[in-house]
XYZ file of C-alpha atoms in Angstrom:
781
model
C 56.152 196.654 102.535
C 58.444 195.426 99.459
C 56.603 191.781 99.672
C 53.401 193.463 98.962
C 54.804 194.288 95.493
C 56.018 190.709 94.921
C 54.038 188.570 92.614
C 51.968 185.540 94.295
C 54.111 182.561 94.589
C 52.001 179.502 94.566
C 54.702 177.609 96.227
C 54.836 179.732 99.154
C 51.624 179.776 101.033
C 50.739 182.985 103.247
C 50.994 181.776 106.544
C 48.089 184.219 107.642
C 45.948 183.461 104.809
C 42.375 182.032 106.042
C 43.416 182.854 109.827
C 40.039 183.749 111.315
C 41.682 185.757 114.252
C 43.877 188.759 113.970
C 47.616 188.873 113.959
C 49.324 191.857 114.845
C 52.988 192.614 115.799
C 52.421 191.564 119.430
C 50.124 189.320 121.505
C 48.634 192.671 122.812
C 47.645 193.725 119.368
C 46.309 190.038 118.391
C 43.238 187.957 118.715
C 43.862 184.192 118.740
C 41.557 181.504 116.900
C 41.852 177.704 116.902
C 40.954 175.275 114.103
C 37.825 173.477 115.214
C 38.518 169.702 115.719
C 36.414 167.311 114.234
C 34.345 165.238 116.726
C 31.643 162.331 116.444
C 28.213 163.499 117.209
C 27.287 163.334 120.807
C 26.031 159.829 121.676
C 27.413 158.294 118.518
C 27.639 154.234 119.157
C 30.779 152.503 119.487
C 31.157 149.761 116.684
C 32.807 146.232 117.053
C 32.927 143.978 114.233
C 34.012 140.364 115.064
C 34.936 138.296 112.091
C 35.683 134.623 112.188
C 37.884 132.977 109.728
C 36.203 129.597 108.202
C 33.323 129.093 110.621
C 30.363 127.516 109.291
C 26.755 128.428 109.523
C 25.777 126.098 112.249
C 28.939 126.424 114.504
C 27.535 128.930 117.420
C 24.593 128.447 119.505
C 22.181 130.823 117.952
C 22.492 129.064 114.806
C 22.141 125.373 116.060
C 25.459 124.474 117.731
C 26.009 122.278 120.696
C 29.090 124.149 121.320
C 28.427 126.421 124.479
C 28.574 130.109 123.360
C 26.802 131.889 126.085
C 28.185 135.459 125.019
C 26.822 134.938 121.473
C 23.642 133.668 123.102
C 23.029 136.678 124.931
C 23.950 138.805 122.198
C 21.422 137.020 119.806
C 18.755 137.228 122.524
C 19.274 141.162 122.856
C 19.649 141.489 118.932
C 19.033 140.090 115.602
C 20.258 136.917 113.476
C 20.417 137.110 109.818
C 19.632 133.795 108.773
C 19.892 134.476 105.091
C 23.350 136.629 105.029
C 25.728 135.498 102.129
C 29.431 136.341 101.853
C 32.313 135.625 99.533
C 33.559 131.890 99.753
C 37.226 133.083 100.439
C 38.780 135.152 102.889
C 40.514 138.116 101.426
C 37.624 138.875 98.874
C 35.217 138.731 101.798
C 37.344 141.110 104.023
C 37.943 143.718 101.327
C 34.071 143.633 100.605
C 33.392 143.993 104.284
C 35.669 147.041 104.690
C 34.724 148.750 101.454
C 31.253 148.107 100.494
C 32.101 147.059 97.100
C 32.347 143.771 95.329
C 35.601 142.226 95.824
C 36.796 142.184 92.211
C 36.179 145.772 91.796
C 38.705 146.470 94.823
C 41.228 144.026 93.265
C 40.714 141.061 95.289
C 39.589 138.081 93.275
C 41.461 135.724 95.294
C 43.318 135.570 98.508
C 46.266 137.896 98.710
C 48.745 135.199 97.964
C 48.784 135.780 94.147
C 49.726 138.457 91.670
C 49.111 137.322 88.123
C 48.894 140.799 86.602
C 45.135 141.659 86.233
C 43.159 144.368 87.462
C 40.780 141.970 89.639
C 44.231 140.467 91.339
C 45.696 143.808 92.140
C 45.468 143.005 95.970
C 45.581 146.701 96.837
C 42.685 148.885 97.772
C 42.841 152.184 95.674
C 42.803 155.566 97.063
C 39.325 156.271 95.509
C 37.836 153.411 97.567
C 37.549 154.625 101.282
C 37.663 151.772 103.890
C 35.336 151.743 106.758
C 37.909 152.824 109.268
C 38.924 155.632 107.169
C 35.465 156.969 106.982
C 34.748 156.453 110.687
C 38.234 158.017 111.590
C 37.212 160.989 109.647
C 33.754 161.340 111.455
C 35.726 161.362 114.636
C 36.133 157.840 115.494
C 39.135 156.168 117.099
C 39.835 152.986 115.095
C 41.348 149.877 116.129
C 42.075 146.419 114.598
C 43.437 143.228 115.819
C 43.992 139.887 114.434
C 44.259 138.714 110.881
C 44.410 141.128 107.905
C 45.144 139.546 104.672
C 44.555 142.611 102.637
C 48.226 143.032 101.690
C 49.848 140.832 99.457
C 52.392 138.240 100.799
C 55.355 139.649 98.913
C 54.421 143.167 100.526
C 54.268 141.881 104.306
C 57.816 142.386 104.997
C 59.672 145.413 106.791
C 61.251 146.816 103.472
C 57.555 147.460 101.940
C 56.238 150.729 101.757
C 53.221 149.501 103.941
C 50.620 151.481 101.673
C 48.158 148.494 102.215
C 48.780 147.811 105.736
C 46.028 148.407 108.503
C 47.413 151.800 109.585
C 47.583 153.110 106.071
C 43.792 152.122 105.463
C 42.603 153.901 108.371
C 43.153 152.246 111.615
C 45.117 154.266 114.498
C 46.391 151.216 115.917
C 46.847 147.444 114.738
C 48.258 144.317 116.279
C 48.134 140.806 114.694
C 49.292 138.758 111.746
C 49.098 140.302 108.191
C 48.966 137.130 106.597
C 46.123 134.445 106.240
C 46.971 132.024 108.797
C 49.432 131.185 111.540
C 50.044 128.967 114.533
C 48.031 130.099 117.431
C 50.657 128.979 119.883
C 53.515 130.369 118.042
C 52.431 133.059 115.534
C 55.217 133.261 112.742
C 55.202 137.210 112.498
C 53.328 139.526 114.923
C 52.964 143.212 113.721
C 52.440 145.832 116.135
C 51.008 149.069 114.285
C 53.535 149.571 111.414
C 56.334 147.071 112.636
C 56.936 143.278 112.744
C 57.806 142.411 116.350
C 61.332 140.842 116.941
C 60.398 137.977 119.538
C 62.628 135.179 120.584
C 60.177 133.441 122.832
C 56.441 133.968 123.840
C 55.163 133.869 127.199
C 54.466 130.272 128.804
C 50.846 129.493 128.250
C 50.603 131.989 125.525
C 47.565 131.632 122.954
C 47.083 133.872 120.083
C 43.133 134.402 120.539
C 43.631 135.449 123.993
C 46.586 137.726 123.025
C 44.818 139.814 120.530
C 41.853 139.948 122.978
C 44.021 141.212 125.507
C 45.570 143.894 122.958
C 41.826 144.996 122.109
C 40.747 145.610 125.465
C 43.992 147.482 126.198
C 43.340 149.511 123.220
C 39.675 150.497 124.494
C 40.935 151.140 128.208
C 43.611 153.326 126.878
C 41.029 155.356 125.077
C 38.817 155.770 127.749
C 41.644 156.820 130.047
C 42.385 159.639 127.766
C 39.040 160.660 126.519
C 35.603 159.699 128.170
C 33.387 160.415 125.129
C 35.304 159.477 121.686
C 33.461 156.580 119.886
C 35.558 153.825 118.708
C 35.482 151.418 115.844
C 36.979 147.988 116.658
C 37.758 145.165 113.978
C 38.479 142.125 115.971
C 39.398 139.602 112.933
C 40.126 136.202 114.429
C 42.531 133.818 112.765
C 40.553 131.115 114.473
C 38.864 128.858 113.356
C 41.260 128.608 110.180
C 43.694 125.811 109.967
C 46.054 124.648 111.563
C 43.546 123.951 114.201
C 45.131 124.511 117.706
C 43.364 124.961 121.107
C 44.328 125.168 124.999
C 44.107 121.966 126.732
C 41.719 123.334 129.066
C 39.406 124.017 126.440
C 39.870 120.699 124.712
C 39.156 118.792 127.855
C 35.504 120.577 128.131
C 34.648 118.922 124.586
C 36.024 115.459 125.273
C 33.383 112.783 124.208
C 31.065 115.313 122.486
C 31.733 114.051 119.030
C 32.008 110.388 119.466
C 28.681 109.828 117.589
C 30.279 111.390 114.411
C 29.442 113.860 111.804
C 25.911 112.236 110.647
C 24.562 112.574 114.269
C 25.836 115.932 114.659
C 24.410 117.260 111.330
C 21.004 115.795 112.287
C 20.879 117.241 115.673
C 22.009 120.964 114.465
C 19.688 120.772 111.788
C 16.737 119.846 114.306
C 17.523 122.544 116.544
C 17.734 125.211 113.469
C 14.199 124.078 112.453
C 12.976 124.249 116.114
C 14.352 127.788 116.373
C 12.750 129.032 113.149
C 15.900 129.623 111.271
C 14.201 127.870 108.297
C 10.650 127.416 107.450
C 8.908 123.974 107.899
C 9.445 121.725 104.815
C 13.030 122.653 104.486
C 14.917 119.386 103.742
C 18.745 118.512 104.729
C 20.439 117.474 101.841
C 22.322 114.004 101.586
C 25.998 114.135 102.378
C 28.116 115.926 100.112
C 28.864 113.746 97.136
C 30.441 115.944 94.489
C 33.751 114.951 92.845
C 36.525 115.764 95.379
C 34.317 116.666 98.027
C 32.668 113.538 99.016
C 31.839 112.630 102.492
C 31.295 108.933 103.538
C 29.055 107.776 106.369
C 30.514 107.936 109.877
C 29.645 104.276 110.330
C 32.085 103.420 107.759
C 34.986 105.159 109.497
C 37.259 102.359 110.484
C 36.749 101.974 114.410
C 40.505 102.206 115.041
C 40.338 106.098 113.507
C 37.266 107.188 115.113
C 38.907 108.427 118.333
C 41.398 110.439 116.341
C 38.393 111.738 114.101
C 36.469 112.732 116.920
C 39.587 114.480 118.531
C 39.966 116.683 115.529
C 36.447 118.066 116.171
C 36.909 118.431 119.921
C 39.904 120.692 119.043
C 37.703 122.798 116.609
C 34.840 123.183 119.135
C 37.299 124.096 121.576
C 38.613 127.052 119.419
C 34.970 128.026 118.831
C 34.359 128.062 122.772
C 37.501 129.954 123.280
C 36.351 132.661 120.751
C 32.996 133.153 122.763
C 34.956 133.262 126.171
C 37.165 135.986 124.661
C 34.276 137.716 123.277
C 32.905 137.570 126.814
C 35.953 139.293 128.331
C 35.544 142.051 125.681
C 32.019 142.597 126.223
C 32.561 142.549 130.150
C 34.949 145.330 129.637
C 32.142 147.304 127.637
C 29.797 146.638 130.487
C 32.396 147.955 133.164
C 32.898 150.946 131.184
C 28.818 151.422 131.046
C 29.179 151.143 127.192
C 27.718 147.738 126.180
C 24.203 148.817 125.387
C 25.383 151.774 123.185
C 27.869 149.514 121.275
C 26.816 147.953 118.174
C 28.474 144.547 117.880
C 28.469 142.369 114.580
C 29.558 138.801 114.628
C 30.108 136.890 111.558
C 32.429 134.851 109.264
C 34.209 135.742 106.327
C 33.171 132.282 104.511
C 31.875 128.790 105.144
C 33.699 125.884 106.874
C 36.249 124.265 105.135
C 36.887 120.769 103.344
C 40.554 121.404 103.113
C 41.535 118.634 105.585
C 40.597 116.068 102.944
C 38.671 113.053 103.468
C 40.702 111.663 106.384
C 41.927 114.920 108.097
C 45.658 115.632 108.805
C 48.254 115.994 111.704
C 50.490 117.605 109.054
C 48.280 120.819 107.589
C 51.234 122.090 105.506
C 51.768 118.896 103.855
C 48.057 118.411 103.109
C 47.938 122.079 102.066
C 50.120 121.460 99.301
C 48.211 121.804 95.728
C 50.663 120.539 92.897
C 49.307 118.274 90.221
C 52.705 116.112 89.848
C 52.761 115.312 93.492
C 54.164 111.484 93.896
C 52.023 108.774 95.000
C 54.034 108.232 98.378
C 53.232 111.921 99.429
C 51.249 111.301 102.167
C 49.279 114.232 103.455
C 49.354 113.082 107.217
C 52.042 112.087 109.604
C 51.693 109.820 112.786
C 51.187 111.809 115.970
C 50.236 110.648 119.335
C 46.649 111.496 120.215
C 47.718 113.643 123.234
C 49.763 115.887 120.888
C 46.831 116.463 118.622
C 45.530 120.107 118.887
C 48.703 121.407 120.746
C 51.813 123.263 119.638
C 53.575 120.263 118.231
C 50.779 119.222 115.760
C 49.229 121.644 112.951
C 46.160 119.734 112.254
C 42.872 119.737 110.342
C 39.828 117.914 110.403
C 38.141 115.494 107.930
C 35.839 117.343 105.592
C 32.973 115.486 107.209
C 33.138 117.822 110.166
C 33.356 120.808 107.624
C 29.970 119.579 106.155
C 28.568 119.221 109.646
C 30.047 122.918 110.295
C 28.055 124.194 107.287
C 24.547 122.329 108.079
C 22.186 122.296 106.582
C 24.148 123.433 103.212
C 26.263 121.834 100.433
C 29.793 122.034 99.918
C 32.474 124.267 101.515
C 34.579 127.290 101.739
C 35.872 128.173 98.046
C 32.464 126.924 96.340
C 29.524 129.166 95.647
C 26.936 126.825 96.865
C 25.757 127.775 100.182
C 28.013 125.964 102.348
C 30.560 128.292 101.058
C 28.796 131.538 101.387
C 25.861 131.472 103.929
C 27.431 132.140 107.266
C 26.005 133.203 110.957
C 25.459 136.863 111.308
C 24.438 138.374 114.843
C 24.074 141.930 115.438
C 23.298 143.487 118.684
C 22.872 147.332 119.590
C 20.350 147.598 122.702
C 20.372 151.337 122.776
C 19.460 151.896 119.136
C 17.796 148.502 117.960
C 15.747 147.152 121.167
C 14.447 143.911 120.315
C 11.108 144.285 118.475
C 7.908 143.668 120.416
C 6.612 140.965 118.039
C 7.854 137.568 119.044
C 10.049 136.751 115.810
C 13.113 135.713 118.043
C 15.118 138.349 116.262
C 15.451 136.201 113.326
C 15.608 137.868 109.942
C 15.161 135.781 106.778
C 15.732 138.425 104.052
C 18.827 137.860 101.778
C 21.822 140.396 102.334
C 25.345 140.349 101.292
C 28.687 141.205 102.667
C 28.848 144.405 100.697
C 25.827 145.657 102.877
C 27.662 145.971 106.131
C 29.551 148.976 105.370
C 26.532 151.245 104.491
C 24.543 149.619 107.461
C 27.070 150.576 110.152
C 27.459 154.057 108.638
C 23.781 154.698 108.739
C 23.488 153.408 112.110
C 26.200 155.539 113.308
C 24.788 158.649 111.393
C 27.946 158.951 109.291
C 27.822 159.962 105.644
C 30.153 158.208 103.060
C 32.234 160.978 101.466
C 31.835 161.988 97.918
C 35.634 162.396 97.611
C 38.774 160.635 99.271
C 42.242 161.535 98.698
C 41.417 164.251 96.463
C 39.567 161.933 94.053
C 35.892 160.792 93.650
C 34.942 158.047 95.599
C 33.848 154.814 93.674
C 30.183 153.956 94.174
C 29.108 151.428 96.595
C 27.661 147.886 95.578
C 26.033 147.319 98.770
C 22.993 148.485 100.581
C 22.067 149.463 104.083
C 19.724 146.764 105.596
C 18.525 148.813 108.664
C 14.955 148.449 107.647
C 15.395 144.927 107.917
C 17.058 145.206 111.208
C 13.788 146.704 112.466
C 11.461 144.064 111.086
C 11.382 140.726 109.863
C 8.445 141.679 107.380
C 10.477 144.206 105.431
C 11.881 143.683 102.004
C 15.539 142.625 101.459
C 17.632 145.719 100.405
C 19.886 143.530 98.227
C 18.011 142.110 95.141
C 20.605 140.472 92.958
C 24.249 139.511 93.359
C 27.010 137.889 91.176
C 29.721 135.723 92.839
C 32.934 134.109 91.458
C 35.705 132.217 93.035
C 38.481 130.253 91.101
C 35.797 129.538 88.464
C 32.861 128.561 90.637
C 30.142 131.015 89.861
C 26.669 132.127 91.022
C 24.114 134.776 90.159
C 21.197 135.551 92.598
C 17.971 137.263 91.741
C 15.188 136.313 93.958
C 13.785 133.726 94.220
C 16.448 131.986 92.118
C 19.949 131.201 92.325
C 22.220 130.024 89.422
C 25.259 128.529 90.387
C 28.087 126.121 89.141
C 30.426 123.658 90.608
C 33.400 124.106 88.431
C 36.049 121.363 87.949
C 39.385 123.116 87.541
C 40.554 123.039 84.090
C 37.201 122.202 82.390
C 35.658 124.513 80.061
C 33.391 127.166 81.018
C 30.154 126.070 79.405
C 26.376 126.444 80.093
C 26.328 122.815 81.064
C 27.923 123.813 84.300
C 24.929 125.722 85.604
C 22.437 124.490 88.207
C 19.299 126.431 89.302
C 17.574 126.608 92.371
C 14.590 128.320 93.852
C 16.374 129.165 97.272
C 13.051 130.637 98.864
C 11.273 127.415 98.504
C 14.530 125.338 98.593
C 16.973 126.984 100.694
C 19.375 124.036 100.741
C 19.840 123.864 97.160
C 18.476 120.210 96.227
C 16.196 120.509 93.281
C 17.909 121.406 90.248
C 15.486 123.351 87.984
C 17.478 124.061 84.834
C 15.410 121.665 82.781
C 12.187 123.087 83.888
C 13.135 126.882 83.483
C 15.725 127.144 80.568
C 14.619 130.894 80.096
C 15.751 131.685 83.611
C 18.997 129.936 83.233
C 19.682 131.965 79.937
C 18.645 135.166 81.783
C 20.610 134.738 84.737
C 23.785 133.354 83.121
C 23.507 136.616 80.824
C 23.261 138.743 83.761
C 26.306 137.014 85.347
C 28.411 137.524 82.255
C 27.305 141.328 82.274
C 28.072 141.686 85.996
C 31.448 139.788 85.488
C 32.650 142.332 82.872
C 31.377 145.239 84.955
C 32.942 144.323 87.935
C 36.458 143.024 86.836
C 36.019 139.321 87.273
C 37.706 138.203 83.868
C 39.895 136.698 83.112
C 38.527 133.522 84.842
C 41.124 130.977 86.093
C 42.158 127.977 84.183
C 44.635 125.417 83.439
C 47.224 127.928 81.951
C 48.831 128.255 85.309
C 48.708 132.002 85.509
C 47.969 132.144 89.197
C 51.447 130.547 89.702
C 53.111 133.499 88.165
C 53.960 136.886 90.130
C 55.156 140.300 89.222
C 58.693 139.965 87.529
C 60.133 142.369 90.163
C 59.644 139.550 92.618
C 62.932 137.950 91.134
C 64.999 140.425 93.342
C 63.619 138.252 96.255
C 65.796 135.456 94.825
C 68.968 137.197 94.974
C 71.482 135.959 97.454
C 71.179 137.528 100.958
C 73.815 137.879 103.553
C 72.095 138.000 106.803
C 74.116 139.294 109.858
C 73.952 138.088 113.235
C 71.367 140.013 115.194
C 69.194 140.546 112.274
C 65.433 140.493 113.142
C 63.832 137.196 111.478
C 63.669 137.402 107.629
C 59.910 137.307 106.714
C 58.224 134.314 105.593
C 57.834 135.049 102.062
C 61.142 136.376 101.179
C 62.587 133.392 103.165
C 60.578 130.952 101.021
C 61.737 132.662 97.789
C 65.250 131.503 98.677
C 64.504 127.712 98.949
C 61.433 126.913 97.447
C 61.539 123.956 94.681
C 65.387 124.671 94.157
C 68.631 123.877 95.193
C 70.245 126.167 97.568
C 73.233 126.986 99.947
C 73.278 128.554 103.432
C 77.138 129.534 104.231
C 77.417 130.180 107.911
C 80.269 132.530 109.057
C 81.745 131.588 112.530
C 84.293 134.211 113.591
C 85.133 132.163 116.696
C 83.922 129.260 118.312
C 85.008 128.320 121.719
C 84.997 124.816 123.461
C 82.070 125.727 125.602
C 79.966 127.679 123.031
C 76.671 126.242 121.774
C 73.360 127.264 120.253
C 71.624 127.538 116.816
C 73.530 128.868 113.996
C 70.580 129.204 111.410
C 66.937 128.112 111.653
C 64.265 128.327 109.048
C 60.706 127.045 109.820
C 58.747 125.548 112.840
C 57.017 122.495 114.043
C 55.037 122.273 110.620
C 58.195 122.019 108.684
C 61.603 123.351 108.772
C 65.555 122.801 109.238
C 68.077 124.152 111.620
C 72.049 124.004 112.095
C 73.073 124.163 115.669
C 76.095 123.259 118.058
C 75.418 121.294 121.188
C 77.686 119.239 123.386
C 80.375 120.481 121.036
C 78.962 118.632 118.005
C 77.780 120.323 114.977
C 73.974 118.993 114.376
C 71.562 119.306 111.469
C 67.727 119.023 112.196
C 65.245 118.673 109.461
C 61.539 118.660 110.319
C 59.846 116.971 107.518
C 56.038 118.397 108.189
C 56.127 117.067 111.675
C 58.634 113.964 111.133
C 61.976 115.121 112.770
C 65.221 113.834 111.372
C 68.480 114.860 113.265
C 71.996 114.166 111.792
C 75.218 114.429 113.845
C 77.873 116.471 111.577
C 80.629 115.635 114.029
C 82.730 117.712 116.633
C 83.175 121.401 115.886
C 86.658 122.210 117.333
C 87.210 125.746 118.577
C 88.408 128.423 116.211
C 86.667 130.296 113.266
C 84.590 127.979 110.887
C 82.748 128.133 107.661
C 79.807 125.827 107.735
C 77.978 125.139 104.475
C 74.535 123.677 104.437
C 73.700 122.750 100.661
C 70.360 121.388 99.489
C 69.952 119.464 96.063
C 66.586 118.707 94.458
C 65.943 115.403 93.177
C 62.932 113.849 91.436
C 59.765 113.262 93.198
C 59.731 116.258 95.408
C 62.745 115.527 97.514
C 65.831 117.135 98.783
C 69.329 115.724 99.640
C 71.320 117.661 102.140
C 74.892 117.811 102.946
C 76.720 119.753 105.866
C 80.376 120.767 105.250
C 82.905 122.121 107.579
C 85.764 124.313 106.306
C 85.350 122.553 102.922
C 85.006 118.983 104.296
C 81.771 117.093 104.106
C 80.582 115.807 107.389
C 77.051 114.973 107.387
C 74.374 113.756 104.980
C 70.632 113.615 104.948
C 69.013 112.212 101.595
C 65.639 111.967 100.027
C 63.512 113.983 102.468
C 60.438 115.479 101.012
C 60.590 119.282 99.934
C 59.038 121.928 102.029
C 56.690 123.728 99.752
C 53.399 125.452 99.901
C 53.166 127.675 103.141
C 56.014 125.581 104.814
C 58.319 126.771 106.245
C 55.654 129.169 107.720
C 58.340 130.909 109.887
C 61.225 132.772 108.246
C 64.921 132.590 108.443
C 66.673 133.541 111.673
C 70.418 133.426 112.405
C 71.965 132.605 115.606
C 68.550 131.610 117.405
C 65.479 129.469 116.744
C 62.602 131.746 117.207
C 59.120 131.130 118.824
C 57.979 127.609 117.163
C 61.103 125.656 117.026
C 62.177 123.250 114.304
C 63.153 120.653 116.816
C 61.124 120.290 119.749
C 63.574 118.188 121.804
C 66.219 120.995 121.420
C 63.551 123.491 122.428
C 62.620 121.397 125.571
C 66.409 121.470 126.711
C 67.299 125.039 125.480
C 64.424 127.234 124.523
C 65.630 129.495 121.703
C 69.174 128.455 122.117
C 70.836 131.674 120.967
C 74.340 130.852 119.894
C 77.116 131.771 122.324
C 79.926 132.288 119.929
C 81.224 134.697 117.621
C 78.910 134.215 114.750
C 79.278 136.703 111.921
C 76.618 136.089 109.136
C 74.731 133.429 107.137
C 74.626 134.007 103.223
C 71.913 132.186 101.256
C 72.481 131.527 97.804
C 69.609 130.093 95.857
C 70.360 127.698 93.034
C 68.689 125.987 89.969
C 64.808 125.311 90.302
C 63.637 121.532 90.106
C 62.045 120.569 86.685
C 58.659 120.190 88.708
C 58.918 123.841 90.062
C 55.541 125.226 89.132
C 56.803 128.438 87.615
C 59.340 126.387 85.580
C 56.700 123.907 84.341
C 54.187 126.518 83.367
C 57.066 128.643 81.665
C 58.157 125.644 79.714
C 54.627 124.699 78.615
C 54.247 128.239 77.430
C 57.412 128.282 75.347
C 56.794 124.903 73.765
C 53.183 126.136 72.786
C 54.561 129.180 71.315
C 56.953 127.275 69.052
C 53.540 126.077 67.308
C 51.780 129.282 66.875
């Protein structure tokens, strides 16, 4: 045959090469063969990892809480509690470490996935030579599901035009449902994603609550799998957005917490600590530190809270407790499903938090979360991080709140400080693991308490060992990066085993620590201050787990040894450069300038993603030109909307009048722009920045100015959270009164498009400020 004489062609594979059967000219002359399909080993356990967002050490029953958590109580009774488990002090880095087993800086997550300063430790992408837990388990025959918060894709890559290479499905999950970004409204999530696609939703069902929704989806994924395959094990990653701010809870859940926190945070902290000691979570003699006193994180005594504020402060904590209660309820629904399938005993369930409880609500708390969330050194004195809200609205869909940091201190009982710090309050969190079929409670009466130090990078190797799955030596055609974590399966079996994690560096926005038993070297870094040895404090965390007695003067040799170890680990893991006052975290990839190009959005376009929308308006002048092809006498509805109850603006037609609504972090301004007669029109919304972080707005119709709104505060930081919609106000409305009257209020006339044209930045735009300072400095070099 002539083909036999042809030279081999490496670009044309022989279709029969390697075929183990025999192919003749007809079926009768042939023997079939099938490629064997990879399957998990018989009896392989299911794995469920439940990761809570910003939950402190003492917030669940097994770790001292008064909040009823019967599901978690049951899991702890049948499993183990790691009482000395450590994590990263911020969410994206902790998630990267959990899902890869590598230190987060090595993976490229020195910070949350809301930065891109152009250094390896801030790449915000999991490289191909770092296989994730779902990728490894998928290769071993597992179904892999994820619901909830992702926050491992850069915010600028969370839109429908992105290549999605760092979205959940591209990192090993078969199915995904949730929010790609770090926070959202639990009543009106700003951009839900199913698998690889953002969902285009006008209105959510009545009574919608995000924590319930992602649990419904998780249960549905499991039921669907079992309907198709009775044996295939699954890995389910349940990453709750709760209890991250803004704090929001269902009324029925809040009602169960009424009055529970009237005594205040001091009494709460004392009672939780007493339960922790009684339950053996800490050795006798462990001391409760004084209230947080560090600069910028101070907490005063509850008795000094003004009497007129106490009801509001207590309500904040009632909402938080209701969120914890709801998480436990939903975990109960999930475990009940596993029980009905007969698989609960052979399911490894891990419950933990990404980092400790937070102090971001400030000393007083807030009913305007995104206004309090703004961090800019030039904020004017009149910038109040709170807005007035009726008490009954606190915790509901119309208020975006966070509690005062005194409650965050109580959340982290018995530790010091909060999320973001490398002191224990930021990095020691609850950890429960249950697997009755594989790890029955040991006979000794230890209460399932495991006091050994373990770290977030240890979760991946531990789960793989329990599942009997080997981590591959190669992935995507390249050698895999070595692990930093170590399996702690011996620790699970016995409280007397040695820790498998002997030393660990940590770093977060300049806060640093180094652990080598029994010592922990740690800093509380003041932003912009020099990095020097005077920052270090030294604690013996075996004798002093709550970090009270600084031993730097007694052990200068240990300080020198551990500080040098930190420095070496930092270079080895890609920690440098450290954050400083140069403003590098403000800058983004220059390619992002494309996101500021004018954009014409046709009517009917799905909502423009939050980050792209913000680039068009943040810290600058802008224009939005609305093209109405035909407006009839009875036509009405929203022409354009951007934002939600946490802050935003909309232009709409109601009762024949054109109107402009501006939601100033919860304070609603509404302006009548006059009658809009029938016919085609061009409506122009113009925003002009002025000093002290304010905008002046003008509305014009066919070239004639008809309405003005002057001197409102800019929407910056994470506001507006919801993106731009043309012809409708989707999900969380800008104007609640309009929403109550009309819902999403789609415009009924002939709307053609809205064109956004970004203008000049304000002088206080962070990028402009830093660029100006750099240019000025360069002239003196």
